[in-house]
XYZ file of C-alpha atoms in Angstrom:
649
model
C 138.088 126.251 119.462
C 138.321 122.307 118.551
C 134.895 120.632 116.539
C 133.486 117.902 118.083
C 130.804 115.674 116.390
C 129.284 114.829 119.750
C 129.232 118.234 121.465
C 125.122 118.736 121.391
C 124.573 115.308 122.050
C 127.345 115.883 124.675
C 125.287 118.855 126.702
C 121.854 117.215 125.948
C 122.720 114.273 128.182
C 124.691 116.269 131.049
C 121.427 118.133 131.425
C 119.378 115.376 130.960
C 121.306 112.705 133.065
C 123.270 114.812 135.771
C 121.641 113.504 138.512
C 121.375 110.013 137.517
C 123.296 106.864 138.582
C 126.579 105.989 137.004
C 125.216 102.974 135.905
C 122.379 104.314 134.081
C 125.030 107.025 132.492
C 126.482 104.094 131.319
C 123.675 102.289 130.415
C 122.634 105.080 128.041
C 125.424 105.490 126.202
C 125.709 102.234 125.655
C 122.619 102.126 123.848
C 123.480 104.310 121.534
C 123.881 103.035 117.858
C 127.705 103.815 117.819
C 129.073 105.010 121.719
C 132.424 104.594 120.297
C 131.945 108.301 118.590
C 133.306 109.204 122.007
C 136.635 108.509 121.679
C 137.155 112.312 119.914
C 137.058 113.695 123.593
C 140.318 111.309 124.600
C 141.465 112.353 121.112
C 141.329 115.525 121.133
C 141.093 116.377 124.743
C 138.824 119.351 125.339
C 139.370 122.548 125.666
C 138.516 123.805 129.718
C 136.044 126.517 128.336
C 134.084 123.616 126.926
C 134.299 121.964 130.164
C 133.197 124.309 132.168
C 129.952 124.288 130.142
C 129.215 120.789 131.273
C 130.887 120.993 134.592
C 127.926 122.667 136.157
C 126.551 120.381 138.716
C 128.311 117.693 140.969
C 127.210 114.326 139.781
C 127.222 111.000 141.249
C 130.829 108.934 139.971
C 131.616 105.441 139.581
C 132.811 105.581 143.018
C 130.526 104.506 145.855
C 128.975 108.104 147.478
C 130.741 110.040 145.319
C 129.430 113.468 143.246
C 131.841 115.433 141.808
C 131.654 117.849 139.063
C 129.866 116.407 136.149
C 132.863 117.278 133.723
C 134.872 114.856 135.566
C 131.986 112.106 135.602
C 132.225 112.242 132.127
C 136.164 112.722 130.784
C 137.733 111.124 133.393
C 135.028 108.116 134.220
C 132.594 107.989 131.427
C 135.470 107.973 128.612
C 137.417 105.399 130.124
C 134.180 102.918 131.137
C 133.334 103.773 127.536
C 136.774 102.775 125.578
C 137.879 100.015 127.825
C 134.917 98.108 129.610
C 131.833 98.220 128.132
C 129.804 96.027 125.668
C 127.970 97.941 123.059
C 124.201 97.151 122.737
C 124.878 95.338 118.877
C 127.970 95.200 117.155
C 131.240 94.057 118.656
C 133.249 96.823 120.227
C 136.375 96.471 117.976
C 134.408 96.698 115.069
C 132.284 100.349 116.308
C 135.719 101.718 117.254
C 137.191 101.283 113.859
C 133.697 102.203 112.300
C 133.762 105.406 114.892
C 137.425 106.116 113.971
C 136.780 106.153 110.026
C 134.084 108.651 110.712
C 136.399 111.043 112.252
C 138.910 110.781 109.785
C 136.522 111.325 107.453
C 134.831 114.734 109.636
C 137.983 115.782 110.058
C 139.973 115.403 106.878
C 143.269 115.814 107.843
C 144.950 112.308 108.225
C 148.315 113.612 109.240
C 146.720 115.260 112.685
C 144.567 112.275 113.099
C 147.409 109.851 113.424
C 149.394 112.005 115.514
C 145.921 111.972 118.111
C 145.894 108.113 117.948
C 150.067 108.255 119.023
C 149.105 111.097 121.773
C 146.437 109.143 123.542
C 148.924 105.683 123.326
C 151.667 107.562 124.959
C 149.274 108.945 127.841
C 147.676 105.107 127.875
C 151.368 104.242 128.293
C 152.250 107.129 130.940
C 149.221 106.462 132.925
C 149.571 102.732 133.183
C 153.500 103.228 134.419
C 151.590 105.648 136.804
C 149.361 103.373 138.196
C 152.379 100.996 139.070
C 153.905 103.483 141.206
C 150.526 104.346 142.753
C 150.137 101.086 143.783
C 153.475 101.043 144.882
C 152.916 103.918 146.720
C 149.519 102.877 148.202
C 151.054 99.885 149.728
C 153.972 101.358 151.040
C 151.307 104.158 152.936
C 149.162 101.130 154.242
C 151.904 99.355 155.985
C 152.875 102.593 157.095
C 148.717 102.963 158.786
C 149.421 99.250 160.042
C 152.561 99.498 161.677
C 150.671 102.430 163.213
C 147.818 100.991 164.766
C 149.866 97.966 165.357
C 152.014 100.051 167.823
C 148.715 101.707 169.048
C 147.161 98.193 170.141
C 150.747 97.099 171.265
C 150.874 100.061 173.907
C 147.718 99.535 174.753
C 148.029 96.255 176.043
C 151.118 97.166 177.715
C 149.031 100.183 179.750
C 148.111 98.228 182.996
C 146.876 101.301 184.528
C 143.680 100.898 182.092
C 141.010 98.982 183.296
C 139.442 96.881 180.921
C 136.835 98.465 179.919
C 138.524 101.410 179.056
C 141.354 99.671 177.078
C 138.516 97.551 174.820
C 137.045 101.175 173.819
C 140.162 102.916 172.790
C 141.536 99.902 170.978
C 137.642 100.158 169.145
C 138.377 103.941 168.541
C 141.825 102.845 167.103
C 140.253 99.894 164.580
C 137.932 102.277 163.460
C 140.364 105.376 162.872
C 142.690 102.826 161.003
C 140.005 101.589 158.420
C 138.913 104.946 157.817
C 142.357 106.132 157.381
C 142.560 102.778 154.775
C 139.953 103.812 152.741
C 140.677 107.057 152.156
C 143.835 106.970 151.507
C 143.636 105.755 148.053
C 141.597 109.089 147.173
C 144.251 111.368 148.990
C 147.010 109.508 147.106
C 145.220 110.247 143.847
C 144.593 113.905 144.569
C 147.979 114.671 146.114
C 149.981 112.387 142.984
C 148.082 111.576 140.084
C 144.820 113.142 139.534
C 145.872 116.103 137.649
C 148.060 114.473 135.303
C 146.839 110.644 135.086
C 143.451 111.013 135.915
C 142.993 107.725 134.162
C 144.867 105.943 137.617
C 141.995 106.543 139.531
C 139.821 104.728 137.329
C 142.140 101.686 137.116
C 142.397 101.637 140.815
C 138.812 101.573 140.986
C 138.103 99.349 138.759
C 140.229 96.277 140.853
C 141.998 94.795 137.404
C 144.780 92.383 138.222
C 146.047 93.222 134.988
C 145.413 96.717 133.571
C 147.167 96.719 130.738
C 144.923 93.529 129.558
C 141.631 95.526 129.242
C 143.139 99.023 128.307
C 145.411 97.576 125.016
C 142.818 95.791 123.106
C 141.043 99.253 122.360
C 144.751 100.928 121.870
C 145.352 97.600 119.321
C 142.678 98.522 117.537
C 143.351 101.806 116.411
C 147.098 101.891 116.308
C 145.813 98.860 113.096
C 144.318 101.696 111.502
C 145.628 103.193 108.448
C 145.963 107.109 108.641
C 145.040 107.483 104.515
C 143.708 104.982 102.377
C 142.917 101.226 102.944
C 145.560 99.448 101.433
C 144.348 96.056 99.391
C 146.829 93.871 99.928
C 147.529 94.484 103.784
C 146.685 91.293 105.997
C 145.966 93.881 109.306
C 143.187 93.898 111.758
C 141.373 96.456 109.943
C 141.083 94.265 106.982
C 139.409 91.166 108.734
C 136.563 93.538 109.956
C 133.512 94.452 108.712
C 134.264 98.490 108.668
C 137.500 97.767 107.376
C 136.149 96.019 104.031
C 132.944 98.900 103.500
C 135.501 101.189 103.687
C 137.622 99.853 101.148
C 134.528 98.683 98.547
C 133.156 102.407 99.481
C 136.619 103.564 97.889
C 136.984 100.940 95.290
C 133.157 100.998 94.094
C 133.425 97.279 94.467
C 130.207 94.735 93.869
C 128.399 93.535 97.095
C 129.792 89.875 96.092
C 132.748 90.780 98.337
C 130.785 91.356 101.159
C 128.766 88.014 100.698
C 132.078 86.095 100.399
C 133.824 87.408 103.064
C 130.715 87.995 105.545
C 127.753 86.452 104.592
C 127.601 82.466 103.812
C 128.884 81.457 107.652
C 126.701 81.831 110.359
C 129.168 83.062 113.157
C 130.627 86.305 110.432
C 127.226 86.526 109.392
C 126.122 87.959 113.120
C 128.936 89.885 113.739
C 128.588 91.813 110.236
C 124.721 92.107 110.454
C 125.042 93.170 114.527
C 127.460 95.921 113.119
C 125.679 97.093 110.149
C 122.703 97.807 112.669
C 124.776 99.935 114.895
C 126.821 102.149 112.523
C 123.955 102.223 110.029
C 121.037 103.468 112.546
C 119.667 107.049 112.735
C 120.840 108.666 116.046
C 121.572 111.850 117.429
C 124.691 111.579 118.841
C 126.932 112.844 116.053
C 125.831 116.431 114.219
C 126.304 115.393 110.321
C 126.079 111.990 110.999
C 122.565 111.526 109.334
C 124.459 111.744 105.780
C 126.686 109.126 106.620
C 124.467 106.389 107.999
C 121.777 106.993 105.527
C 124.345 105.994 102.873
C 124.783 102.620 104.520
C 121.071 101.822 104.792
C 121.001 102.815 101.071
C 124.019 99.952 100.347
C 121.931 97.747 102.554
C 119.237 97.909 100.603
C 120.937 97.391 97.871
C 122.513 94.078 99.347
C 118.777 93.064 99.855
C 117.995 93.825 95.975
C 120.316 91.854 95.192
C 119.112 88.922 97.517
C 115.744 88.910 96.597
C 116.422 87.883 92.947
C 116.727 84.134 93.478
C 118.104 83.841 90.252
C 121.307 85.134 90.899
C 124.833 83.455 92.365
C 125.147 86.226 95.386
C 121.476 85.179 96.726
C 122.232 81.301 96.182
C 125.526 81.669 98.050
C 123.814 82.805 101.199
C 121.767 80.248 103.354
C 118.191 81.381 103.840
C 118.282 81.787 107.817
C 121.147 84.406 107.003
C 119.109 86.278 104.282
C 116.315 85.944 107.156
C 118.777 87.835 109.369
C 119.977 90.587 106.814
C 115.801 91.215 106.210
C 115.326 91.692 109.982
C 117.925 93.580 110.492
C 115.726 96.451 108.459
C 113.566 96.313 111.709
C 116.227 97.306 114.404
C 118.127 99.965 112.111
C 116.370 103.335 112.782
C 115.933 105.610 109.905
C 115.494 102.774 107.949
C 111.741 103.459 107.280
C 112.976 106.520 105.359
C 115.323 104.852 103.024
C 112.415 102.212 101.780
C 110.264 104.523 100.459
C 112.987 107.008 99.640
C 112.023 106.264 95.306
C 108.863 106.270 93.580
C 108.501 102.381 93.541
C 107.749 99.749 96.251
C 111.274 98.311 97.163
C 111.694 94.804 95.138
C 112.759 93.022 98.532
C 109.634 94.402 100.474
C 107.536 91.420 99.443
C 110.187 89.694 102.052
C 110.606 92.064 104.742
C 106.853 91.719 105.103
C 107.347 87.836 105.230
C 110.067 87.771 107.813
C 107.826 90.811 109.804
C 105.108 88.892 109.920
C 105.334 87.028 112.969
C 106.718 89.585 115.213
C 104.274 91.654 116.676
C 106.437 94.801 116.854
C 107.539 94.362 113.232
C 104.417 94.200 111.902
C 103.611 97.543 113.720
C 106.987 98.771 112.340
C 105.849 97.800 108.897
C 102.140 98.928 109.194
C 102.650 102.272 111.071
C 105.886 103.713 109.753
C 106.016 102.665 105.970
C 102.519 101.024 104.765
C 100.309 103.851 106.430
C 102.795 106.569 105.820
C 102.785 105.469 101.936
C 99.016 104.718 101.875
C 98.786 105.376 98.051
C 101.144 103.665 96.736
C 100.287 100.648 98.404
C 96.602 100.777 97.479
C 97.740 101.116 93.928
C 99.846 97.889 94.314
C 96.633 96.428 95.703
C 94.318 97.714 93.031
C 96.549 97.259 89.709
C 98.971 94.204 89.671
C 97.701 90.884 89.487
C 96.728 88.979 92.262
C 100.018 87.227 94.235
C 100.473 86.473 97.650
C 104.135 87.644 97.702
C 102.821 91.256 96.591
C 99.691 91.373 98.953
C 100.545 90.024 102.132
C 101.506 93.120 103.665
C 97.944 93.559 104.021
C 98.263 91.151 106.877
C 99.806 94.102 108.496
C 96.632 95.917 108.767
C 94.638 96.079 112.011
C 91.139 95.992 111.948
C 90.013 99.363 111.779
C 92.304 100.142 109.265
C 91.595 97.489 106.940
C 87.967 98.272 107.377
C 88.295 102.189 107.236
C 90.867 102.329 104.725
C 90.711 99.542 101.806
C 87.429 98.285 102.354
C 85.413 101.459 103.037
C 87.440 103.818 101.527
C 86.707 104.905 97.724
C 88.880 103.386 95.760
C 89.135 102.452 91.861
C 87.845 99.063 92.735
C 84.385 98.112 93.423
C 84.318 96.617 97.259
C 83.490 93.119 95.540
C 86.911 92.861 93.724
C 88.329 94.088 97.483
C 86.738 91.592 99.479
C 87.974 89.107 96.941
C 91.342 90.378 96.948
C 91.274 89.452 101.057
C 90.185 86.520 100.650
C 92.314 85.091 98.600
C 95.374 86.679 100.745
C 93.800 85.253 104.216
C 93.114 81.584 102.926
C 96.758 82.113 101.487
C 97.959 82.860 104.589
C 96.075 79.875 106.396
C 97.713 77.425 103.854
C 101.498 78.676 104.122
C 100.902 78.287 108.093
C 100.746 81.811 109.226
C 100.312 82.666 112.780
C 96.715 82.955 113.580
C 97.590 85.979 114.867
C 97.471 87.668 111.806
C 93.688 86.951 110.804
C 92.139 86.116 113.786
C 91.130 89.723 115.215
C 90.411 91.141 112.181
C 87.791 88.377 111.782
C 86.970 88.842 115.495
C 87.037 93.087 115.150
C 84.118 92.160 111.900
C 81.891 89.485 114.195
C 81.703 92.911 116.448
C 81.393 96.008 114.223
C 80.913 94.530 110.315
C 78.830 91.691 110.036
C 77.906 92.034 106.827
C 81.619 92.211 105.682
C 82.478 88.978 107.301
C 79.209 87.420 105.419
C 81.006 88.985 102.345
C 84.260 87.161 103.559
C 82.624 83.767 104.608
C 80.707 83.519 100.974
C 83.793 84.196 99.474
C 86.100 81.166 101.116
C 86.610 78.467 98.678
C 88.565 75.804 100.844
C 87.783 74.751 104.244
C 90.751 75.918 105.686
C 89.986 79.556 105.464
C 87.454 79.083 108.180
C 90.357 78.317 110.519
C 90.622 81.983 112.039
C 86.782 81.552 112.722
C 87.469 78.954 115.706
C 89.698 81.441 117.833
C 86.715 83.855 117.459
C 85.284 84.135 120.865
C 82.074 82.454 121.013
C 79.993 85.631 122.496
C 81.616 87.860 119.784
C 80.171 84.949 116.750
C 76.604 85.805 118.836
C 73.577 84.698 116.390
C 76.029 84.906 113.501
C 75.427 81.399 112.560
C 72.127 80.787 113.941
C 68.230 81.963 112.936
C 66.369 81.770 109.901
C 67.728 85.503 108.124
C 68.928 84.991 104.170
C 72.411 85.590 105.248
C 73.047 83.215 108.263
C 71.400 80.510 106.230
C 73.536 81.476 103.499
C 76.650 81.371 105.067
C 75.727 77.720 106.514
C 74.676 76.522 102.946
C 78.269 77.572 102.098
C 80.240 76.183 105.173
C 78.097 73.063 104.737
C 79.146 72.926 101.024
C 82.908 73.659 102.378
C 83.202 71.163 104.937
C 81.726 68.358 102.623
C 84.402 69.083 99.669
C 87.232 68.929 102.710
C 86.444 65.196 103.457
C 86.520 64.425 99.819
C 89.965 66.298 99.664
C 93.677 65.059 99.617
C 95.401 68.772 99.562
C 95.145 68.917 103.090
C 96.536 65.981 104.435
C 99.598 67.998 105.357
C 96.882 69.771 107.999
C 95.145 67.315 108.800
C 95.077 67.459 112.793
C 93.942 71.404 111.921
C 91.291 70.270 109.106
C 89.388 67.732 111.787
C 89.913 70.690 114.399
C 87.746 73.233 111.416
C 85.082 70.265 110.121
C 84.365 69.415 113.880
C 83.749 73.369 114.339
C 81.866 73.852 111.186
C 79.786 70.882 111.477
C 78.660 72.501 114.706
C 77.974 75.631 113.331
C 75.558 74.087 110.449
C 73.903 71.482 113.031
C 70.364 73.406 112.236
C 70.503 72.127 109.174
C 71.258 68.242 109.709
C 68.669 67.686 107.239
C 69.865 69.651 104.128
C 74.083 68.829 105.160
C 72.450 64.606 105.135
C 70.748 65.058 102.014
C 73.533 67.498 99.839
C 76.308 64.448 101.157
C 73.887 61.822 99.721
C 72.855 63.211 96.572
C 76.377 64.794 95.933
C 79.025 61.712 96.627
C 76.526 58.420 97.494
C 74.919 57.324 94.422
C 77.763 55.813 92.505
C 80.035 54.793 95.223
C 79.493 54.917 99.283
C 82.740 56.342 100.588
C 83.000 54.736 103.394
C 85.305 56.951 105.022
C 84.484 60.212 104.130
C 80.705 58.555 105.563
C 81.714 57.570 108.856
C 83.616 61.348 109.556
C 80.585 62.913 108.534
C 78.049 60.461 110.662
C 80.579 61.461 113.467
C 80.591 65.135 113.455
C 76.651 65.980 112.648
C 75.562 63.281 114.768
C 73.642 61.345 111.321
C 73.148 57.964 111.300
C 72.919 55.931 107.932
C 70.177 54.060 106.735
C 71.423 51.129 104.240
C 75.064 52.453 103.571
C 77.559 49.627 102.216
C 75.503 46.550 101.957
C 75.938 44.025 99.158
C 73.040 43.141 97.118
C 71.629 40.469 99.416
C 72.101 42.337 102.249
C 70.961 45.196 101.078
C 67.438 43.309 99.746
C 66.703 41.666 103.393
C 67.711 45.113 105.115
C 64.636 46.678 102.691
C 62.507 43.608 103.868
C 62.705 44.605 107.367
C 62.237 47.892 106.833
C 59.335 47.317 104.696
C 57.945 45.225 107.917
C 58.830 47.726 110.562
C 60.269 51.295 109.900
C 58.677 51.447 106.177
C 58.901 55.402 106.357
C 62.848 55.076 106.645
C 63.100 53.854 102.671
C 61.166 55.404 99.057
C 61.319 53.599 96.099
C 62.101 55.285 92.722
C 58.437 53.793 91.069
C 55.812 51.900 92.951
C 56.461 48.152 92.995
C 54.268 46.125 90.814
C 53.004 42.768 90.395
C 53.693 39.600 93.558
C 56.338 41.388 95.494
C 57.730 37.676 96.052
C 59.029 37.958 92.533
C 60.648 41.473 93.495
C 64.511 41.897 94.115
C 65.205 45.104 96.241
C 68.290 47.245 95.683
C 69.589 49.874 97.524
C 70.342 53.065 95.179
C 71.198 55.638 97.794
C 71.233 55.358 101.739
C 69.463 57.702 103.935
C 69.726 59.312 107.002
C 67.892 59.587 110.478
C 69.075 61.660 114.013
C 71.644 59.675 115.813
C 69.794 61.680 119.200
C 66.361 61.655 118.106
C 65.610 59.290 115.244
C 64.153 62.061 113.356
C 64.372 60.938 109.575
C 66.801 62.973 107.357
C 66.588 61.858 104.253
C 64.825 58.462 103.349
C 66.848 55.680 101.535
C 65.823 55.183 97.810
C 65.015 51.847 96.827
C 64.505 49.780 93.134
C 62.058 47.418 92.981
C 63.308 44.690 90.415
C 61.744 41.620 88.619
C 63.832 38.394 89.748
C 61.823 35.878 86.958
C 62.594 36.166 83.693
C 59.715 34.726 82.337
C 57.278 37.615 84.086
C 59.500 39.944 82.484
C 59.366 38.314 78.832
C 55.651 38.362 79.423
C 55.636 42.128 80.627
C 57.042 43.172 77.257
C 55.084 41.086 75.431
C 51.873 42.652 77.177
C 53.126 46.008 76.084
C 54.104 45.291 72.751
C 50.353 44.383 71.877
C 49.334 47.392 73.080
């Protein structure tokens, strides 16, 4: 009995999909990594023992209403659709048939056999298309034979005057009807009676309604008629050798360098796609082909190779190849099954996996990809990249990967070489990281939300620990109810963690590394200046004691007076103006201003100066912080005498 590589997948899906629509037969197979493993069955047609095994059930055809026996769904429907019509779920289908054709040279190791298959099947494409010529002859030859019938039926009719009417109009409706029926089945009794048995591939032509057959059946017949029976030959200018298959196959012979590849594939866009669309296919983990596993495992294990060798910069191949193409050849990790496997397949953390994490970032379902089926699955090496190698970004930031509970449950509660200070530290650093290079919020913004909830002394830890502003942006898509009395009340570590947002929104306004955020730094001061409103007083007073007493900035003043509602007392007046705004105040408001030292002597000889501004409640008029004043001598002479006074002491 004849081998088949697809014989269990074969038997799984007639028992599986029997009873199912043609179009979801179709549907299935066609998202399979490689359906063009199929072609073995036209190949090597089966044997009928095998067919009988599958044959078991009538089954609903490509043909409206029609079940027939399953075996003949499949080789005489299925096959064809498969070969001729239908688009592959990746890869094109020129490129899956040569891949599928290498791989059954390759099961079946005897070339000589294998080219005498691909001739067998051309000469019954070849037989069956000259059949289909005299079907159609045939067909139209029967109909006129139906019409001149039923033309001579409506003719004698009419001529019957004996009829009345009534009677005529039925029997010429019983007459339409038994011609159309006649129509439509004749077709199927043509087939049965002429061609079935030996071109059952006319049926499907007929049914499919092609005005030219032989313009969707010789593409597929082109393509492997281009293949050579033996060994790729080098210098040949064929199909095969403009395809992606056919150059693997010959650098898998040759032991050539991936630099082929990149030339040929991999620094233009449109190549690019097909090469990366077909490496996913042929390269993916399925069960449709027993032994197969071996085979596609060794192409994810040249893939990630090619990524090696991308992820050193430094190198001519990775230069070569435009970023949004390396992009592409990292994702493509993501839709080839199996692949998890061949990551972690040696002792050491794959060199590119610092960007797979980067381009599986913003995809939901690759980060689950990355976090479920290689981080979680390889929990100790990671932790031991986490733990031991300095801190970079690069390295880290698949811990963006996490979800809550496992971040919580497994790096930060979990017992681990480093003390939970150096962890919390470590996260920091990666989530204000990943703020600054414009992550999604997505990435930060539950587990921040899942600590508000469950951890609130962890996000304290996390909050103290910020050292920019923009850290505190996954804070504002917190839900409000979920922040609860987290910022509010007079307990050490919510007036902490104000103190420290207070002392993190006044460094942003004095900042100029975030002017390339600024619309998203105003969006974070506005928030955080509402969080510390209870302490107006102590955010008035740190600004003026910190930044006013050598030079009022003016700008960074007025932002501040904006978002914590503070009003200035005395800010940016020359000396004149400043010494008749203390003069008024002295008159009317004198609790708004403090001198340094009591004033002494005839204040009329006194010059006031403004040394730093204070602050009152733009709402209430509450005083902040009172504007200090110097009280200075303006004649000389009362100054001479002064010293003089104190010098006879």
């Amino acid at each position: 009995m004849k081998t088949y590589l697809t014989t269990d997948w074969l038997r799984k899906f007639a028992g599986t999909y029997r009873s199912s629509s043609f179009q979801d037969k179709i549907a299935y197979i066609a998202a399979e990594p490689n359906p063009m493993m199929l072609v073995e069955w036209l190949l090597f047609p089966p044997e009928e023992t095998l067919r009988s095994d599958v044959g078991f059930q009538r089954s609903p055809g490509m043909f409206k209403n029609s079940y027939v026996p399953f075996d003949e769904v499949f080789f005489h429907q299925l096959l064809f659709e498969t070969l001729f019509n239908m688009q592959p779920k990746r890869g094109t289908k020129d490129d899956l048939l040569l891949t599928a054709v290498y791989d059954l040279q390759s099961f079946l190791k005897k070339p000589d056999r294998f080219e005498q298959a691909i001739n067998d099947l051309q000469q019954r494409v070849e037989q069956s298309l000259a059949a289909f010529g005299r079907f159609t002859e045939l067909l139209d030859r029967e109909k006129e034979k139906l019409n001149v019938e039923y033309r001579s039926q409506l003719y004698a009719l009419n001529a019957d005057t004996d009829l009345p009417e009534d009677e005529k109009d039925f029997r010429k409706q019983n007459a339409a009807e038994q011609w159309r029926r006649k129509t439509d089945e004749l077709p199927r009794k043509l087939l049965q009676k002429h061609f079935d048995k030996e071109h059952p591939m006319v049926a499907y032509l007929h049914y499919k309604g092609w005005a030219d057959p032989r313009s969707h059946v010789m593409p597929a017949m082109e393509t492997m008629n281009s293949i050579h029976p033996t060994k790729h030959n080098p210098n040949s200018n064929s199909i095969e050798q403009q395809t992606p298959p056919g150059l693997l196959r010959y650098i898998n012979e040759h032991s050539s360098s991936y630099h082929e590849v990149i030339d040929k594939f991999l620094t233009q866009e449109v190549e690019a796609e097909r090469f990366i669309s077909w490496f996913i296919a042929v390269a993916s983990k399925g069960g449709m082909n027993r032994g197969e596993d071996e085979v596609s495992e060794g192409r994810r294990r040249w893939w990630a190779g090619l990524l090696t060798l991308l992820s050193l910069s430094d190198t001519d191949a990775a230069r070569s190849v435009p970023m949004n193409i390396q992009t592409a050849c990292l994702e493509a990790v993501f839709h080839t099954s199996g692949f998890e496997d061949t990551l972690m397949a040696t002792h050491e953390i794959p060199v590119f996996f610092a960007d797979l994490v980067l381009a599986g970032l913003p995809v939901p379902e690759h980060r689950e990809w990355l976090r479920n089926k290689v981080i979680l699955r390889h929990w100790q090496r990671f932790v031991k990249e986490f733990t031991d190698k300095e801190y970079q970004f690069l390295h880290l930031a698949w811990v963006l990967c996490l979800d809550p509970v496992n971040l919580q449950q497994r790096l930060l509660r979990s017992d681990q070489s480093q003390s939970t200070e150096f962890i919390i530290d470590r996260c920091c650093l990666i989530f204000g990281d990943a703020v600054r290079r414009g992550l999604s919020d997505e990435l930060t913004v539950p587990l921040f939300q899942y600590f508000a909830v469950h951890d609130k002394d962890l996000l304290y830890s996390l909050i103290y620990r910020m050292k920019h502003l923009e850290e505190v942006k996954p804070l504002l898509s917190v839900e409000a109810r979920y922040l609860g009395t987290l910022f509010h009340g007079e307990n050490i570590r919510a007036a902490g963690s104000r103190k420290h947002l207070a002392s993190l929104l006044l460094q942003s306004l004095f900042s100029k590394s975030n002017l390339s955020m600024e619309d998203s730094i105003t969006s974070v001061q506005r928030w955080t200046a509402e969080r510390v409103k209870e302490d107006q007083a102590m955010l008035a007073l740190t600004f003026l004691e910190k930044y006013a007493e050598t030079h009022w900035p003016v700008e960074a003043a007025a932002s501040l007076a904006s978002m914590a509602n503070i009003r200035w007392l005395g800010e940016s007046k020359n000396a004149s103006e400043g010494h008749h705004w203390v003069l008024e105040q002295l008159k009317d408001r004198s609790e708004r201003i403090a001198f340094e030292a009591a004033p002494q002597g005839n204040t009329d000889e006194l010059n006031y100066r403004i040394i730093r501004p204070g602050a009152e409640d733009q709402a209430s008029g509450e005083i902040l912080a009172r504007a200090v004043i110097r009280a200075e001598w303006t004649d000389a002479s009362a100054i001479s005498n002064m010293l003089d006074d104190l010098m006879n002491l």
